[in-house]
Amino acid sequence: MPRNVPLRKSLLARLLVTSMLIAVCSIVATAWLAVQTTTRAIQQEQGQILSDDAMIHDTLTGYAAGHRAWDGVQPTIDRLARATGRRVALTDQDRHVLADSAPKGPELPPRAFAVIDALRTDTPLQGQSGTQPVSRIDPRAVGPYRLPAAEHALLTQFAGKVLTCLRDEGWVGKVADSPSGRPTVQVSRDGQTKLDEYAYDDCGLAGLSRPTATEQRALTGLDTLVNACLARQGSTVAGYVTLSSDFTWGKGFKEPSDYQVLQDCIDASRREQLRTFVAPAAQLFVSDTGAGAGRPRFDLSRANTTRIAGVTGLVLLLTVIVTALIATRLVRPLRALTDAAQEPIERHTRVPVTTSDETGFLAAAFNDLSERRERTETQRKAMVSDIAHELRTPLTNIRGWLEVAKDGIVVPDQRLLSSLHDEALLLQHIIDDLQDLASADAGTLRLHPEPVRLGDLLQQVTDANRAHAQVAGVSIAGSVEGDPQLSADPVRLRQALGNLVSNALRHTPAGGSVSLHAHRTGEMVTIDVTDTGSGIAPADLANIFDRFWRVEKSRSRRTGGSGLGLAIVRQLAQAHGGTVTARSVPGESTVFTLRLPSHPVMEAADGVAGGPASAGRVPGDAAVPRRRFGRDRSRDRRRAH
């Protein structure tokens, strides 16, 4: 495996690219959000300003249309200033202040915001398209056309009757007063607002539109002014114009020029007639208050753009530097781990743990793995040496006797054949034990659980080892507390207990005793094998279940077996879902405790139990051929008995 990682696959490069992408996306998103928010705020502010300006202009124009002078406008100016938060001021044409919401504020701007003139508005406030006249006189400037109370009451009563008549015809509407106080009927039907000729004739709308005495006097005066104006212009219709209540007259004009002259005279005459009834023209000044006059506003000027670009570049630079420092610190232990992993297995290289984060945990786990690998290698070498030693002794004996028999030195009598048979049994015993351990490691150790009565099981184990105990001068006995039962493989369980009893008899001197005791503890069944032998040192208790481990290091046959019996007991206990432990008082006694569940978790009566290879098997899944299992089964029964 190459040690130099390509730059495009380097963790450092990936961290840098990732951090830069995150930084760029964050900056772009922040800038976009700021621009959108600022733009929306500016648009809203501009819209509000335009709305406020229009409201100020309309309010003051209405005031001018209804008052002959500006003397009482100061309360209105103050109210407008409070409502909009802006400074509002009025001056005459010579810039003499008429009213000001901030009289002690800074000087007024050099140019006026607008001119307030009810007789000459900035945009057409009334009129219609086509041939209808368009006037720039504010409709609220009514002057002599304002109806007195009596006429207003009479017209209102008449308008109510007209509305009742129209409602009978299916129209829906209401009565509303115009600025002069004249009531008008506003109706609609099926989306239509224009009344037909029948409604005008039968419901009396024509009578409602006739001028009152007050309006007629004002219209007569206006006709006089218009005809005088036409006479000055040399118009051929001078002296013949009579205006209606809507200030129109459409008779006798064939040339557009004549119509325009008439319209100009009507507008000029109306202004002349209303001039004494409205306030004179005034200049309007609208500006920010003192607190907001100097308020800075954000704009995307070249200076601001340069400032944004500089801050963005600085953020990117800091992001790269910080990421490089962090990534280097993260990559350094990873590279050390890579170098250590690439070292030969026999070196068992360790990596120094320099951090307490995930990388440090990884380094510690690697060191632990290296230590376990070293221990496993040591155990493997020791196990190979132990297996060779255990197999060498019986094979050497068999070879030696066969060679002397072949040379004719010894006659192959019954005693020699019995000795060779014993050595062959010993060799077969070692091989069988190794095969059991290999099956347990591979997950192919077969169990055949069935109901087992512990009283009968302990009696069988005691009877099977009684002859051996009598030869060794050791008493052996079994006892059961109550009548505990469990589901287990009786052959394998007798094998485990036989190994424990055999080990106890081997280490118990003459005159001692070995006892088996079984009882139930909750959902567990406990079997104790106690001896009064030499005991086990506390330092050796942790190793007694290791393979080929023996207290007596010389591995003499007179002091012990092959060192596989207790290892097989542990494997069989784990296969049943139980445990085996040992406690000892050196020079007094040793107790091996086998704990098994009453109903162990096993796959089936013909299932497989053991190591991790058995995980996930389905019930009845056979790991070895059935014919071979038959031989193993008969062998296990011979060993158990």
XYZ file of C-alpha atoms in Angstrom:
641
model
C 0.000 0.000 0.000
C 1.548 3.369 -1.004
C 2.244 5.758 1.813
C 1.931 8.949 -0.242
C -1.787 9.697 -0.589
C -2.739 11.644 -3.760
C -3.641 15.237 -3.078
C -7.180 14.802 -4.403
C -7.724 11.961 -1.912
C -5.928 13.600 0.998
C -7.982 14.243 4.117
C -6.306 17.628 4.495
C -7.275 18.669 0.962
C -10.827 17.454 1.468
C -11.166 19.371 4.719
C -9.820 22.521 3.077
C -12.148 22.224 0.094
C -15.107 21.447 2.330
C -14.432 24.382 4.639
C -13.971 26.738 1.698
C -17.223 25.567 0.131
C -19.018 26.034 3.436
C -17.489 29.487 3.879
C -18.352 30.538 0.312
C -21.904 29.241 0.612
C -22.302 30.990 3.969
C -20.978 34.270 2.597
C -23.113 34.087 -0.541
C -26.217 33.156 1.446
C -25.570 35.924 3.970
C -24.916 38.491 1.229
C -28.018 37.418 -0.682
C -30.143 37.577 2.442
C -28.706 40.975 3.365
C -29.317 42.362 -0.129
C -32.847 40.955 -0.267
C -33.672 42.209 3.204
C -32.162 45.636 2.552
C -33.869 45.939 -0.825
C -37.214 44.934 0.646
C -36.754 47.361 3.533
C -35.816 50.182 1.153
C -38.790 49.417 -1.077
C -41.112 49.354 1.893
C -39.628 52.570 3.207
C -39.919 54.236 -0.172
C -43.494 53.042 -0.541
C -44.327 54.328 2.919
C -42.671 57.651 2.164
C -44.628 58.000 -1.064
C -47.838 57.115 0.738
C -47.087 59.612 3.506
C -46.220 62.340 0.981
C -49.434 61.749 -0.940
C -51.448 61.818 2.288
C -49.818 65.092 3.409
C -50.407 66.712 0.021
C -54.030 65.570 -0.179
C -54.843 66.621 3.383
C -53.437 70.123 2.950
C -55.091 70.514 -0.473
C -58.416 69.596 1.103
C -57.777 72.147 3.855
C -57.055 74.824 1.258
C -60.245 73.923 -0.638
C -62.399 74.379 2.457
C -60.791 77.488 4.036
C -60.274 81.013 2.832
C -56.856 81.377 4.564
C -54.084 79.340 6.275
C -54.533 80.880 9.710
C -55.730 77.720 11.477
C -53.587 75.129 9.667
C -50.982 74.662 12.460
C -52.911 71.834 14.281
C -53.263 70.013 10.982
C -49.510 70.401 10.309
C -48.670 69.030 13.777
C -51.012 66.073 13.341
C -49.450 65.198 9.977
C -45.943 65.418 11.430
C -46.822 63.078 14.320
C -48.491 60.578 11.964
C -45.577 60.414 9.498
C -42.618 61.183 11.732
C -41.459 63.866 9.326
C -41.127 67.617 9.361
C -43.984 69.440 7.550
C -43.889 73.149 6.818
C -45.938 75.656 4.742
C -44.732 79.001 3.387
C -46.193 81.603 1.068
C -44.693 82.303 -2.356
C -42.080 84.553 -0.719
C -41.002 81.685 1.664
C -42.582 83.358 4.711
C -43.465 80.540 7.108
C -47.183 80.006 7.506
C -46.939 76.882 9.684
C -44.074 74.548 10.699
C -44.077 71.336 12.770
C -40.461 72.054 13.839
C -40.093 75.840 14.011
C -36.736 75.566 15.810
C -35.369 72.989 13.409
C -32.775 73.515 10.714
C -33.408 75.759 7.744
C -35.900 74.606 5.177
C -34.588 72.965 1.983
C -33.844 75.323 -0.894
C -36.597 73.809 -3.033
C -40.212 73.172 -2.035
C -41.567 69.643 -2.094
C -44.835 70.737 -3.809
C -47.195 73.684 -4.222
C -50.542 73.472 -2.433
C -53.143 75.147 -4.672
C -56.731 73.896 -4.596
C -57.383 75.600 -7.947
C -54.364 74.131 -9.764
C -53.574 70.630 -8.590
C -50.546 68.732 -9.931
C -52.661 65.963 -11.520
C -56.227 65.891 -12.866
C -58.473 65.216 -9.906
C -61.742 65.101 -11.785
C -62.826 64.515 -15.320
C -63.570 61.818 -17.790
C -62.104 60.497 -20.968
C -63.392 61.300 -24.413
C -65.095 64.627 -24.912
C -65.677 65.253 -21.204
C -63.665 68.131 -19.719
C -60.665 67.475 -17.539
C -60.245 69.912 -14.667
C -57.325 70.430 -12.284
C -59.518 72.146 -9.700
C -59.876 70.150 -6.502
C -63.484 68.846 -6.247
C -63.561 69.831 -2.584
C -63.345 73.517 -3.621
C -67.110 74.201 -3.923
C -67.363 77.866 -2.864
C -70.780 79.326 -3.768
C -72.070 75.887 -4.775
C -72.281 74.620 -1.175
C -75.909 73.855 -0.364
C -77.578 75.375 2.696
C -79.114 73.058 5.264
C -82.657 73.453 4.019
C -81.841 72.569 0.426
C -79.666 69.682 1.573
C -82.477 68.240 3.697
C -84.985 68.553 0.855
C -82.686 66.856 -1.671
C -81.806 64.133 0.804
C -85.472 63.296 1.293
C -86.030 63.261 -2.464
C -82.928 61.046 -2.996
C -84.335 58.555 -0.487
C -87.521 58.226 -2.497
C -85.537 57.747 -5.719
C -83.443 54.999 -4.080
C -86.595 53.237 -2.858
C -87.954 53.250 -6.367
C -84.720 51.867 -7.792
C -84.616 49.122 -5.192
C -88.080 48.049 -6.301
C -86.605 47.622 -9.763
C -83.840 45.365 -8.445
C -81.090 47.934 -7.955
C -78.888 47.995 -4.858
C -77.291 51.206 -3.676
C -77.005 54.075 -1.225
C -77.244 57.853 -0.934
C -73.923 59.740 -0.620
C -73.169 63.451 -0.317
C -70.802 65.201 -2.711
C -68.323 67.821 -1.362
C -70.933 70.566 -1.994
C -73.487 68.729 0.099
C -75.606 67.574 -2.883
C -76.887 64.010 -2.295
C -76.264 61.494 -5.079
C -77.666 58.005 -5.601
C -75.049 55.266 -6.189
C -76.552 51.974 -7.348
C -75.565 48.745 -9.099
C -77.282 45.632 -10.435
C -75.581 42.460 -11.694
C -72.300 44.299 -12.019
C -73.906 47.188 -13.929
C -73.708 50.737 -12.553
C -75.180 52.754 -15.417
C -78.892 53.416 -15.051
C -81.203 52.987 -18.035
C -83.596 55.611 -19.445
C -86.599 53.978 -17.702
C -85.041 54.522 -14.293
C -84.410 58.182 -15.063
C -87.960 58.799 -16.184
C -89.985 56.687 -13.701
C -87.913 57.071 -10.541
C -87.287 60.804 -10.909
C -83.519 60.874 -11.273
C -83.833 63.730 -13.733
C -85.517 65.850 -11.082
C -82.801 64.988 -8.539
C -80.118 66.333 -10.897
C -81.783 69.737 -11.407
C -79.846 72.627 -9.813
C -81.183 74.171 -6.635
C -81.678 77.911 -6.203
C -78.189 78.260 -4.650
C -76.547 76.269 -7.427
C -78.482 78.132 -10.105
C -77.261 81.507 -8.814
C -73.686 80.246 -8.853
C -74.065 78.749 -12.336
C -75.602 82.026 -13.652
C -72.602 83.940 -12.342
C -70.288 81.380 -13.937
C -72.110 81.700 -17.291
C -71.505 85.439 -17.193
C -67.800 84.971 -16.563
C -67.490 82.314 -19.304
C -69.287 84.394 -21.964
C -67.152 87.414 -21.091
C -64.032 85.288 -21.520
C -65.284 83.979 -24.885
C -65.998 87.528 -26.038
C -62.411 88.504 -25.209
C -61.216 85.538 -27.241
C -63.412 86.501 -30.187
C -65.376 83.254 -30.119
C -68.534 83.040 -32.229
C -70.460 81.445 -29.338
C -69.906 84.295 -26.931
C -73.165 85.141 -25.160
C -74.769 81.799 -25.937
C -73.117 79.507 -23.369
C -75.201 78.107 -20.565
C -73.475 75.470 -18.358
C -75.103 72.514 -16.626
C -74.469 71.425 -13.050
C -71.479 69.350 -14.158
C -69.888 72.415 -15.850
C -70.296 71.090 -19.409
C -71.927 72.435 -22.575
C -71.768 70.510 -25.816
C -73.981 72.418 -28.276
C -72.966 74.229 -31.460
C -69.298 73.294 -31.676
C -67.964 71.756 -34.832
C -64.306 72.712 -34.688
C -61.921 71.323 -32.004
C -60.413 74.761 -31.630
C -63.748 76.222 -30.591
C -64.157 73.449 -28.033
C -60.723 74.076 -26.563
C -61.358 77.809 -26.280
C -64.579 77.070 -24.426
C -62.863 74.641 -22.037
C -60.107 77.113 -21.274
C -62.631 79.814 -20.514
C -64.664 77.479 -18.279
C -61.552 76.594 -16.234
C -60.414 80.210 -15.968
C -63.892 81.371 -14.981
C -64.254 78.692 -12.327
C -60.912 79.684 -10.772
C -61.948 83.333 -10.796
C -65.270 82.452 -9.183
C -63.665 80.243 -6.451
C -60.564 82.349 -5.711
C -62.143 84.171 -2.794
C -63.411 80.925 -1.249
C -60.077 78.963 -1.050
C -56.753 79.572 0.630
C -54.029 81.128 -1.524
C -51.329 78.929 -3.038
C -48.567 77.907 -0.611
C -45.275 76.031 -0.809
C -45.049 72.678 0.996
C -41.786 71.460 2.571
C -41.525 67.832 3.734
C -38.240 66.504 5.143
C -36.869 64.026 7.674
C -36.777 65.028 11.300
C -33.558 66.085 12.922
C -33.005 62.630 14.423
C -33.137 60.928 11.060
C -31.777 63.609 8.804
C -28.215 62.365 9.116
C -29.062 58.675 9.157
C -26.660 56.786 6.854
C -28.197 54.679 4.137
C -26.640 51.528 2.670
C -25.849 51.602 -1.024
C -23.781 49.382 -3.308
C -21.268 52.052 -4.175
C -17.737 51.211 -5.259
C -16.417 51.820 -1.751
C -19.026 49.579 -0.148
C -18.468 46.890 -2.783
C -14.725 46.993 -2.136
C -15.336 46.774 1.592
C -17.608 43.722 1.153
C -15.059 42.023 -1.108
C -12.294 42.682 1.431
C -14.282 41.255 4.315
C -15.221 38.208 2.211
C -11.586 37.590 1.291
C -10.532 37.930 4.918
C -13.188 35.429 6.013
C -12.007 32.960 3.371
C -8.373 33.421 4.376
C -9.108 32.884 8.054
C -11.226 29.837 7.171
C -8.382 28.303 5.176
C -5.803 28.988 7.895
C -7.935 27.610 10.738
C -8.949 24.580 8.675
C -5.321 23.910 7.720
C -4.220 24.027 11.364
C -7.038 21.766 12.543
C -6.685 19.401 9.595
C -2.938 19.090 10.121
C -3.484 18.180 13.730
C -6.108 15.630 12.716
C -4.071 14.145 9.896
C -0.819 13.746 11.871
C -2.049 10.908 14.143
C -3.865 9.322 11.215
C -0.624 9.226 9.249
C 1.109 7.732 12.268
C -1.601 5.074 12.434
C -1.186 4.358 8.717
C 2.586 3.999 9.061
C 2.193 1.736 12.076
C -0.405 -0.427 10.320
C 1.962 -0.887 7.369
C 4.771 -2.161 9.569
C 5.482 -5.927 9.573
C 3.287 -7.912 11.950
C 6.174 -9.117 14.077
C 7.198 -5.557 15.047
C 3.970 -4.774 16.961
C 4.399 -1.018 16.503
C 2.456 1.293 18.821
C 1.269 4.818 18.186
C 1.579 7.525 20.871
C -1.813 8.843 22.007
C -1.568 12.657 21.787
C -5.255 13.674 21.780
C -8.356 12.836 23.747
C -10.788 13.031 20.835
C -11.925 10.381 18.351
C -8.454 10.234 16.826
C -6.972 9.555 20.256
C -9.549 6.824 20.847
C -8.620 5.329 17.476
C -4.925 5.361 18.384
C -5.675 3.759 21.758
C -7.809 1.112 20.063
C -5.006 0.451 17.586
C -2.504 0.058 20.411
C -4.881 -2.289 22.219
C -5.302 -4.294 19.017
C -1.548 -4.430 18.626
C -1.156 -5.672 22.193
C -3.846 -8.309 21.692
C -2.238 -9.346 18.439
C 1.078 -9.662 20.228
C -0.507 -11.747 22.982
C -2.308 -13.881 20.420
C 0.919 -14.457 18.543
C 2.647 -15.425 21.778
C -0.188 -17.779 22.694
C -0.160 -19.266 19.217
C 3.536 -20.002 19.415
C 3.146 -21.467 22.908
C 0.160 -23.561 21.794
C 2.085 -24.967 18.830
C 4.943 -25.826 21.151
C 2.553 -27.416 23.679
C 0.771 -29.449 21.001
C 4.096 -30.678 19.678
C 5.186 -31.602 23.193
C 1.933 -33.359 24.029
C 1.932 -35.376 20.816
C 5.635 -36.128 20.874
C 5.587 -38.128 24.104
C 3.054 -40.840 23.160
C 4.351 -41.011 19.608
C 7.917 -41.409 20.879
C 6.838 -44.209 23.218
C 4.904 -46.013 20.476
C 7.794 -45.661 18.011
C 10.370 -46.844 20.543
C 8.446 -50.014 21.494
C 7.695 -50.792 17.856
C 11.341 -50.397 16.875
C 12.634 -52.703 19.649
C 9.894 -55.221 18.790
C 10.896 -55.025 15.131
C 14.544 -55.577 15.986
C 13.572 -58.616 18.036
C 14.871 -57.184 21.271
C 11.463 -57.414 22.935
C 8.856 -60.048 22.308
C 5.441 -58.409 21.577
C 3.511 -59.966 24.430
C 0.219 -58.944 26.018
C 1.917 -56.435 28.339
C 3.622 -54.650 25.418
C 0.417 -54.525 23.409
C -1.456 -53.134 26.427
C 1.186 -50.427 26.855
C 1.009 -49.486 23.182
C -2.791 -49.432 23.425
C -2.627 -47.041 26.388
C -0.293 -44.716 24.486
C -2.616 -44.809 21.473
C -5.614 -43.997 23.705
C -3.684 -41.070 25.171
C -2.857 -39.814 21.703
C -6.494 -40.262 20.633
C -7.650 -38.404 23.773
C -5.442 -35.405 22.950
C -6.605 -35.354 19.350
C -10.260 -35.619 20.426
C -9.822 -32.715 22.826
C -8.211 -30.600 20.124
C -11.029 -31.466 17.750
C -13.633 -30.435 20.339
C -11.917 -27.093 20.852
C -11.603 -26.556 17.107
C -15.322 -27.312 16.664
C -16.216 -24.843 19.413
C -14.025 -22.139 17.844
C -15.543 -22.772 14.415
C -19.110 -22.812 15.776
C -19.709 -26.427 14.726
C -19.820 -27.995 18.186
C -23.082 -29.948 18.182
C -25.473 -30.002 21.097
C -28.475 -32.288 21.469
C -30.485 -30.793 24.346
C -33.022 -32.884 26.162
C -34.528 -32.873 29.667
C -31.874 -33.906 32.188
C -32.390 -34.905 35.831
C -29.356 -33.692 37.721
C -29.625 -36.414 40.346
C -29.210 -39.137 37.723
C -26.469 -37.156 35.943
C -24.367 -36.690 39.105
C -24.821 -40.360 39.988
C -23.525 -41.393 36.549
C -20.467 -39.121 36.836
C -19.760 -40.370 40.379
C -20.037 -44.035 39.350
C -17.834 -43.482 36.296
C -15.019 -42.000 38.437
C -15.440 -44.135 41.571
C -12.835 -46.718 40.497
C -10.283 -44.010 39.836
C -11.056 -42.411 43.206
C -10.615 -45.711 45.039
C -7.214 -46.270 43.411
C -6.170 -42.717 44.455
C -7.532 -43.219 47.976
C -10.023 -40.344 47.581
C -13.684 -40.456 48.499
C -16.220 -39.166 45.969
C -19.888 -38.336 46.499
C -22.697 -36.395 44.850
C -25.710 -34.601 46.313
C -28.680 -32.722 44.909
C -30.730 -30.043 46.642
C -34.328 -30.640 45.667
C -34.948 -32.062 42.208
C -33.522 -29.504 39.734
C -33.917 -30.228 36.050
C -32.615 -28.483 32.964
C -32.534 -28.855 29.225
C -29.011 -29.729 28.105
C -26.947 -32.177 26.098
C -26.402 -34.994 28.641
C -23.317 -36.377 26.870
C -21.548 -33.013 26.690
C -22.595 -32.150 30.243
C -21.188 -35.478 31.542
C -18.028 -34.710 29.581
C -17.669 -31.315 31.290
C -18.353 -32.699 34.774
C -16.054 -35.669 34.068
C -13.210 -33.289 33.204
C -13.782 -31.310 36.429
C -13.925 -34.490 38.567
C -10.866 -35.954 36.821
C -8.958 -32.754 37.443
C -10.062 -32.736 41.109
C -9.009 -36.385 41.659
C -5.650 -35.698 40.067
C -4.833 -32.880 42.491
C -6.360 -34.370 45.663
C -4.014 -36.405 47.866
C -4.962 -39.739 49.420
C -7.439 -39.355 52.257
C -9.057 -36.334 50.627
C -12.502 -36.021 49.134
C -14.264 -34.808 45.995
C -17.927 -33.831 46.134
C -20.512 -32.759 43.572
C -23.472 -30.640 44.635
C -26.319 -29.303 42.445
C -29.056 -26.788 43.305
C -31.277 -24.222 41.629
C -30.722 -20.472 41.964
C -33.536 -18.573 40.274
C -33.506 -19.422 36.583
C -30.016 -20.922 36.833
C -28.837 -24.364 37.870
C -25.538 -24.435 39.773
C -23.231 -27.441 40.013
C -20.243 -27.224 42.410
C -17.276 -29.618 42.169
C -15.271 -29.304 45.400
C -12.027 -31.017 46.307
C -9.692 -30.910 49.311
C -6.560 -30.874 47.211
C -3.513 -28.655 46.953
C -5.449 -25.649 45.691
C -4.509 -23.033 43.120
C -2.485 -19.888 43.687
C -4.454 -16.638 43.225
C -2.088 -15.572 40.443
C -2.897 -18.746 38.482
C -6.706 -18.612 38.762
C -6.998 -16.286 35.750
C -5.138 -18.765 33.502
C -6.484 -22.161 34.478
C -9.039 -22.203 31.623
C -6.418 -21.367 28.967
C -5.460 -24.108 26.568
C -2.416 -26.199 27.471
C -1.935 -24.164 30.624
C -0.727 -26.178 33.635
C 0.406 -25.159 37.075
C 3.328 -27.566 36.841
C 5.491 -26.150 34.060
C 7.455 -29.368 33.460
C 4.254 -30.895 31.936
C 4.937 -34.252 33.563
C 2.215 -36.900 33.134
C 2.473 -37.750 36.800
C 1.275 -34.280 37.825
C -1.323 -33.434 35.232
C -2.985 -34.049 31.895
C -2.655 -32.267 28.574
C -3.978 -28.923 29.835
C -7.072 -29.041 27.593
C -9.691 -30.394 29.993
C -10.634 -27.113 31.669
C -10.561 -25.256 28.341
C -13.082 -27.789 26.998
C -15.240 -27.315 30.126
C -15.398 -23.571 29.495
C -16.332 -24.086 25.831
C -19.084 -26.550 26.738
C -20.465 -24.210 29.421
C -20.563 -21.310 26.954
C -22.183 -23.575 24.349
C -25.021 -24.189 26.834
C -25.318 -20.461 27.556
C -23.653 -20.783 30.973
C -20.365 -20.026 32.697
C -17.717 -21.805 34.716
C -15.666 -20.186 37.466
C -13.165 -21.294 40.055
C -12.187 -20.190 43.539
C -9.491 -21.757 45.674
C -7.750 -21.597 49.000
C -4.159 -22.803 48.449
C -3.438 -25.936 50.495
C -7.089 -26.431 51.493
C -9.641 -26.701 48.704
C -10.740 -25.713 45.227
C -14.305 -25.208 44.020
C -15.308 -25.193 40.343
C -18.805 -23.775 39.802
C -20.754 -24.536 36.652
C -23.817 -22.293 36.129
C -26.292 -23.252 33.412
C -29.698 -21.797 32.490
C -32.671 -24.071 33.029
C -33.677 -23.555 29.413
C -30.576 -22.561 27.487
C -30.905 -20.611 24.264
C -30.039 -23.290 21.713
C -31.324 -23.556 18.206
C -32.854 -27.049 18.155
C -32.453 -30.563 19.426
C -29.945 -31.116 16.627
C -28.559 -27.575 16.622
C -25.085 -26.114 16.594
C -23.615 -24.180 19.504
C -20.303 -22.676 20.269
C -18.314 -19.773 18.923
C -19.285 -16.871 16.679
C -19.534 -19.068 13.611
C -22.794 -20.478 14.969
C -24.517 -17.095 15.100
C -27.351 -16.701 12.689
C -27.834 -20.445 11.894
C -31.354 -21.717 11.419
C -32.696 -24.570 13.541
C -31.550 -27.992 12.428
C -28.740 -26.577 10.294
C -26.119 -29.311 10.232
C -22.532 -28.106 10.078
C -20.967 -31.555 9.385
C -22.285 -34.648 7.577
C -24.671 -36.824 9.512
C -22.493 -39.970 9.136
C -19.538 -38.238 10.771
C -21.722 -36.995 13.592
C -22.713 -40.571 14.384
C -19.103 -41.498 14.989
C -18.573 -38.381 17.139
C -21.698 -39.193 19.133
C -20.568 -42.736 19.947
C -17.137 -41.444 20.842
C -18.610 -38.868 23.228
C -20.678 -41.562 24.956
C -17.614 -43.752 25.497
C -15.666 -40.810 26.951
C -18.506 -39.760 29.228
C -18.794 -43.250 30.684
